[in-house]
Amino acid sequence: MKNKRAVGTQYEQIAADYLTMQGYQILEKNFSCRQGEIDLIAKDGEWLVFVEVKYRKTTAFGMPAEAVDKRKQQRIYRAARQYIYQSGYRQEQSCRFDVVVILGEEISLIRDAFGGV
């Protein structure tokens, strides 16, 4: 059986491929800093997009998107601010937070899933 990190990496790659087909340009995978971690960072036109990937085999433990609670959103938000700062983006950069939900074999995208930077 694969460990959770390997499974996460596998589904993050599936999400990255899905987003690429949607026209996103993947800039970074698994950005990590003291403030938190962001699964994928991408450009969608003029938007800088911070993407959380959530996978569930079934809904036995709830819907995947429900796992992106307020605490998780705050960690992603803080990590996004750090990424913007250290990557040299201007504060006026248009940003949003998307969630890619993978439930079994189904994949969907929630654009602008929560507020942010």
PDB file of C-alpha atoms in Angstrom:
ATOM      1  CA  MET A   1       0.000   0.000   0.000  1.00  0.00           C
ATOM      2  CA  LYS A   2       1.254   3.468  -0.892  1.00  0.00           C
ATOM      3  CA  ASN A   3       1.867   6.010   1.815  1.00  0.00           C
ATOM      4  CA  LYS A   4      -0.333   9.111   2.041  1.00  0.00           C
ATOM      5  CA  ARG A   5       2.341  11.406   0.577  1.00  0.00           C
ATOM      6  CA  ALA A   6       2.747   9.196  -2.511  1.00  0.00           C
ATOM      7  CA  VAL A   7      -1.026   9.062  -3.001  1.00  0.00           C
ATOM      8  CA  GLY A   8      -1.223  12.844  -2.559  1.00  0.00           C
ATOM      9  CA  THR A   9       1.522  13.392  -5.131  1.00  0.00           C
ATOM     10  CA  GLN A  10      -0.243  11.092  -7.593  1.00  0.00           C
ATOM     11  CA  TYR A  11      -3.536  12.995  -7.310  1.00  0.00           C
ATOM     12  CA  GLU A  12      -1.807  16.378  -7.379  1.00  0.00           C
ATOM     13  CA  GLN A  13      -0.305  15.331 -10.734  1.00  0.00           C
ATOM     14  CA  ILE A  14      -3.754  14.275 -11.986  1.00  0.00           C
ATOM     15  CA  ALA A  15      -5.077  17.683 -10.881  1.00  0.00           C
ATOM     16  CA  ALA A  16      -2.163  19.485 -12.576  1.00  0.00           C
ATOM     17  CA  ASP A  17      -2.850  17.621 -15.840  1.00  0.00           C
ATOM     18  CA  TYR A  18      -6.565  18.458 -15.548  1.00  0.00           C
ATOM     19  CA  LEU A  19      -5.834  22.152 -14.964  1.00  0.00           C
ATOM     20  CA  THR A  20      -3.396  22.230 -17.883  1.00  0.00           C
ATOM     21  CA  MET A  21      -6.201  20.907 -20.113  1.00  0.00           C
ATOM     22  CA  GLN A  22      -8.382  23.756 -18.742  1.00  0.00           C
ATOM     23  CA  GLY A  23      -5.783  26.284 -19.937  1.00  0.00           C
ATOM     24  CA  TYR A  24      -3.899  26.829 -16.670  1.00  0.00           C
ATOM     25  CA  GLN A  25      -0.110  27.118 -16.670  1.00  0.00           C
ATOM     26  CA  ILE A  26       1.354  25.242 -13.686  1.00  0.00           C
ATOM     27  CA  LEU A  27       4.077  27.330 -12.031  1.00  0.00           C
ATOM     28  CA  GLU A  28       4.863  25.274  -8.958  1.00  0.00           C
ATOM     29  CA  LYS A  29       3.910  22.065  -7.159  1.00  0.00           C
ATOM     30  CA  ASN A  30       4.004  21.595  -3.387  1.00  0.00           C
ATOM     31  CA  PHE A  31       5.136  25.074  -2.443  1.00  0.00           C
ATOM     32  CA  SER A  32       6.054  24.918   1.216  1.00  0.00           C
ATOM     33  CA  CYS A  33       7.066  27.562   3.729  1.00  0.00           C
ATOM     34  CA  ARG A  34       6.779  28.119   7.465  1.00  0.00           C
ATOM     35  CA  GLN A  35       3.252  29.501   6.998  1.00  0.00           C
ATOM     36  CA  GLY A  36       1.885  26.421   5.224  1.00  0.00           C
ATOM     37  CA  GLU A  37       1.789  24.467   1.987  1.00  0.00           C
ATOM     38  CA  ILE A  38       0.080  24.981  -1.352  1.00  0.00           C
ATOM     39  CA  ASP A  39      -0.488  21.952  -3.585  1.00  0.00           C
ATOM     40  CA  LEU A  40      -0.359  23.778  -6.925  1.00  0.00           C
ATOM     41  CA  ILE A  41       0.320  27.336  -8.025  1.00  0.00           C
ATOM     42  CA  ALA A  42      -0.765  28.270 -11.533  1.00  0.00           C
ATOM     43  CA  LYS A  43      -1.576  31.113 -13.878  1.00  0.00           C
ATOM     44  CA  ASP A  44      -5.042  31.279 -15.428  1.00  0.00           C
ATOM     45  CA  GLY A  45      -4.866  34.223 -17.792  1.00  0.00           C
ATOM     46  CA  GLU A  46      -3.990  37.212 -15.615  1.00  0.00           C
ATOM     47  CA  TRP A  47      -4.878  35.367 -12.412  1.00  0.00           C
ATOM     48  CA  LEU A  48      -2.338  33.853 -10.062  1.00  0.00           C
ATOM     49  CA  VAL A  49      -4.172  30.809  -8.727  1.00  0.00           C
ATOM     50  CA  PHE A  50      -3.426  28.885  -5.543  1.00  0.00           C
ATOM     51  CA  VAL A  51      -4.911  25.408  -5.811  1.00  0.00           C
ATOM     52  CA  GLU A  52      -5.745  22.947  -3.062  1.00  0.00           C
ATOM     53  CA  VAL A  53      -6.234  19.350  -4.249  1.00  0.00           C
ATOM     54  CA  LYS A  54      -8.602  17.117  -2.289  1.00  0.00           C
ATOM     55  CA  TYR A  55      -9.043  13.418  -3.011  1.00  0.00           C
ATOM     56  CA  ARG A  56     -11.443  10.913  -1.513  1.00  0.00           C
ATOM     57  CA  LYS A  57     -12.099   7.385  -2.680  1.00  0.00           C
ATOM     58  CA  THR A  58     -15.677   7.599  -1.364  1.00  0.00           C
ATOM     59  CA  THR A  59     -17.881  10.014   0.590  1.00  0.00           C
ATOM     60  CA  ALA A  60     -17.669   7.836   3.729  1.00  0.00           C
ATOM     61  CA  PHE A  61     -15.709  10.589   5.480  1.00  0.00           C
ATOM     62  CA  GLY A  62     -17.593  13.446   3.830  1.00  0.00           C
ATOM     63  CA  MET A  63     -17.193  15.345   0.595  1.00  0.00           C
ATOM     64  CA  PRO A  64     -13.601  16.175  -0.350  1.00  0.00           C
ATOM     65  CA  ALA A  65     -14.178  19.948  -0.477  1.00  0.00           C
ATOM     66  CA  GLU A  66     -15.425  19.897   3.133  1.00  0.00           C
ATOM     67  CA  ALA A  67     -11.843  19.163   4.203  1.00  0.00           C
ATOM     68  CA  VAL A  68     -10.835  22.677   3.124  1.00  0.00           C
ATOM     69  CA  ASP A  69     -12.103  24.241   6.340  1.00  0.00           C
ATOM     70  CA  LYS A  70     -11.402  27.739   7.679  1.00  0.00           C
ATOM     71  CA  ARG A  71      -8.159  26.675   9.374  1.00  0.00           C
ATOM     72  CA  LYS A  72      -6.884  25.092   6.155  1.00  0.00           C
ATOM     73  CA  GLN A  73      -7.931  28.177   4.167  1.00  0.00           C
ATOM     74  CA  GLN A  74      -5.998  30.421   6.573  1.00  0.00           C
ATOM     75  CA  ARG A  75      -2.824  28.321   6.188  1.00  0.00           C
ATOM     76  CA  ILE A  76      -3.148  28.414   2.385  1.00  0.00           C
ATOM     77  CA  TYR A  77      -3.794  32.165   2.493  1.00  0.00           C
ATOM     78  CA  ARG A  78      -0.694  32.824   4.623  1.00  0.00           C
ATOM     79  CA  ALA A  79       1.463  30.591   2.412  1.00  0.00           C
ATOM     80  CA  ALA A  80       0.103  32.404  -0.675  1.00  0.00           C
ATOM     81  CA  ARG A  81       1.111  35.768   0.798  1.00  0.00           C
ATOM     82  CA  GLN A  82       4.610  34.396   1.410  1.00  0.00           C
ATOM     83  CA  TYR A  83       4.798  33.042  -2.168  1.00  0.00           C
ATOM     84  CA  ILE A  84       3.723  36.410  -3.610  1.00  0.00           C
ATOM     85  CA  TYR A  85       6.307  38.199  -1.492  1.00  0.00           C
ATOM     86  CA  GLN A  86       9.255  35.912  -2.258  1.00  0.00           C
ATOM     87  CA  SER A  87       8.378  35.515  -5.958  1.00  0.00           C
ATOM     88  CA  GLY A  88       8.399  39.257  -6.553  1.00  0.00           C
ATOM     89  CA  TYR A  89       4.756  39.652  -7.602  1.00  0.00           C
ATOM     90  CA  ARG A  90       3.260  43.077  -7.036  1.00  0.00           C
ATOM     91  CA  GLN A  91       0.591  43.399  -4.378  1.00  0.00           C
ATOM     92  CA  GLU A  92      -1.928  44.362  -7.067  1.00  0.00           C
ATOM     93  CA  GLN A  93      -1.567  40.898  -8.674  1.00  0.00           C
ATOM     94  CA  SER A  94      -5.022  39.345  -9.171  1.00  0.00           C
ATOM     95  CA  CYS A  95      -5.169  36.143  -7.106  1.00  0.00           C
ATOM     96  CA  ARG A  96      -7.741  33.530  -6.353  1.00  0.00           C
ATOM     97  CA  PHE A  97      -8.043  30.230  -4.540  1.00  0.00           C
ATOM     98  CA  ASP A  98      -9.378  27.203  -6.408  1.00  0.00           C
ATOM     99  CA  VAL A  99     -10.017  23.676  -5.171  1.00  0.00           C
ATOM    100  CA  VAL A 100      -9.716  20.596  -7.371  1.00  0.00           C
ATOM    101  CA  VAL A 101     -11.940  17.844  -6.019  1.00  0.00           C
ATOM    102  CA  ILE A 102     -11.284  14.232  -6.969  1.00  0.00           C
ATOM    103  CA  LEU A 103     -13.920  11.774  -5.800  1.00  0.00           C
ATOM    104  CA  GLY A 104     -13.187   8.267  -7.014  1.00  0.00           C
ATOM    105  CA  GLU A 105     -12.652   8.767 -10.764  1.00  0.00           C
ATOM    106  CA  GLU A 106     -14.596  12.064 -10.963  1.00  0.00           C
ATOM    107  CA  ILE A 107     -12.685  15.323 -11.056  1.00  0.00           C
ATOM    108  CA  SER A 108     -14.113  18.807 -10.730  1.00  0.00           C
ATOM    109  CA  LEU A 109     -12.887  22.342 -10.235  1.00  0.00           C
ATOM    110  CA  ILE A 110     -14.253  24.888  -7.793  1.00  0.00           C
ATOM    111  CA  ARG A 111     -13.037  28.279  -9.014  1.00  0.00           C
ATOM    112  CA  ASP A 112     -12.673  31.036  -6.459  1.00  0.00           C
ATOM    113  CA  ALA A 113     -13.527  28.570  -3.693  1.00  0.00           C
ATOM    114  CA  PHE A 114     -12.694  30.990  -0.886  1.00  0.00           C
ATOM    115  CA  GLY A 115     -11.544  34.582  -0.381  1.00  0.00           C
ATOM    116  CA  GLY A 116      -7.984  35.583   0.019  1.00  0.00           C
ATOM    117  CA  VAL A 117      -4.962  37.705  -0.601  1.00  0.00           C
TER     118      VAL A 117
END
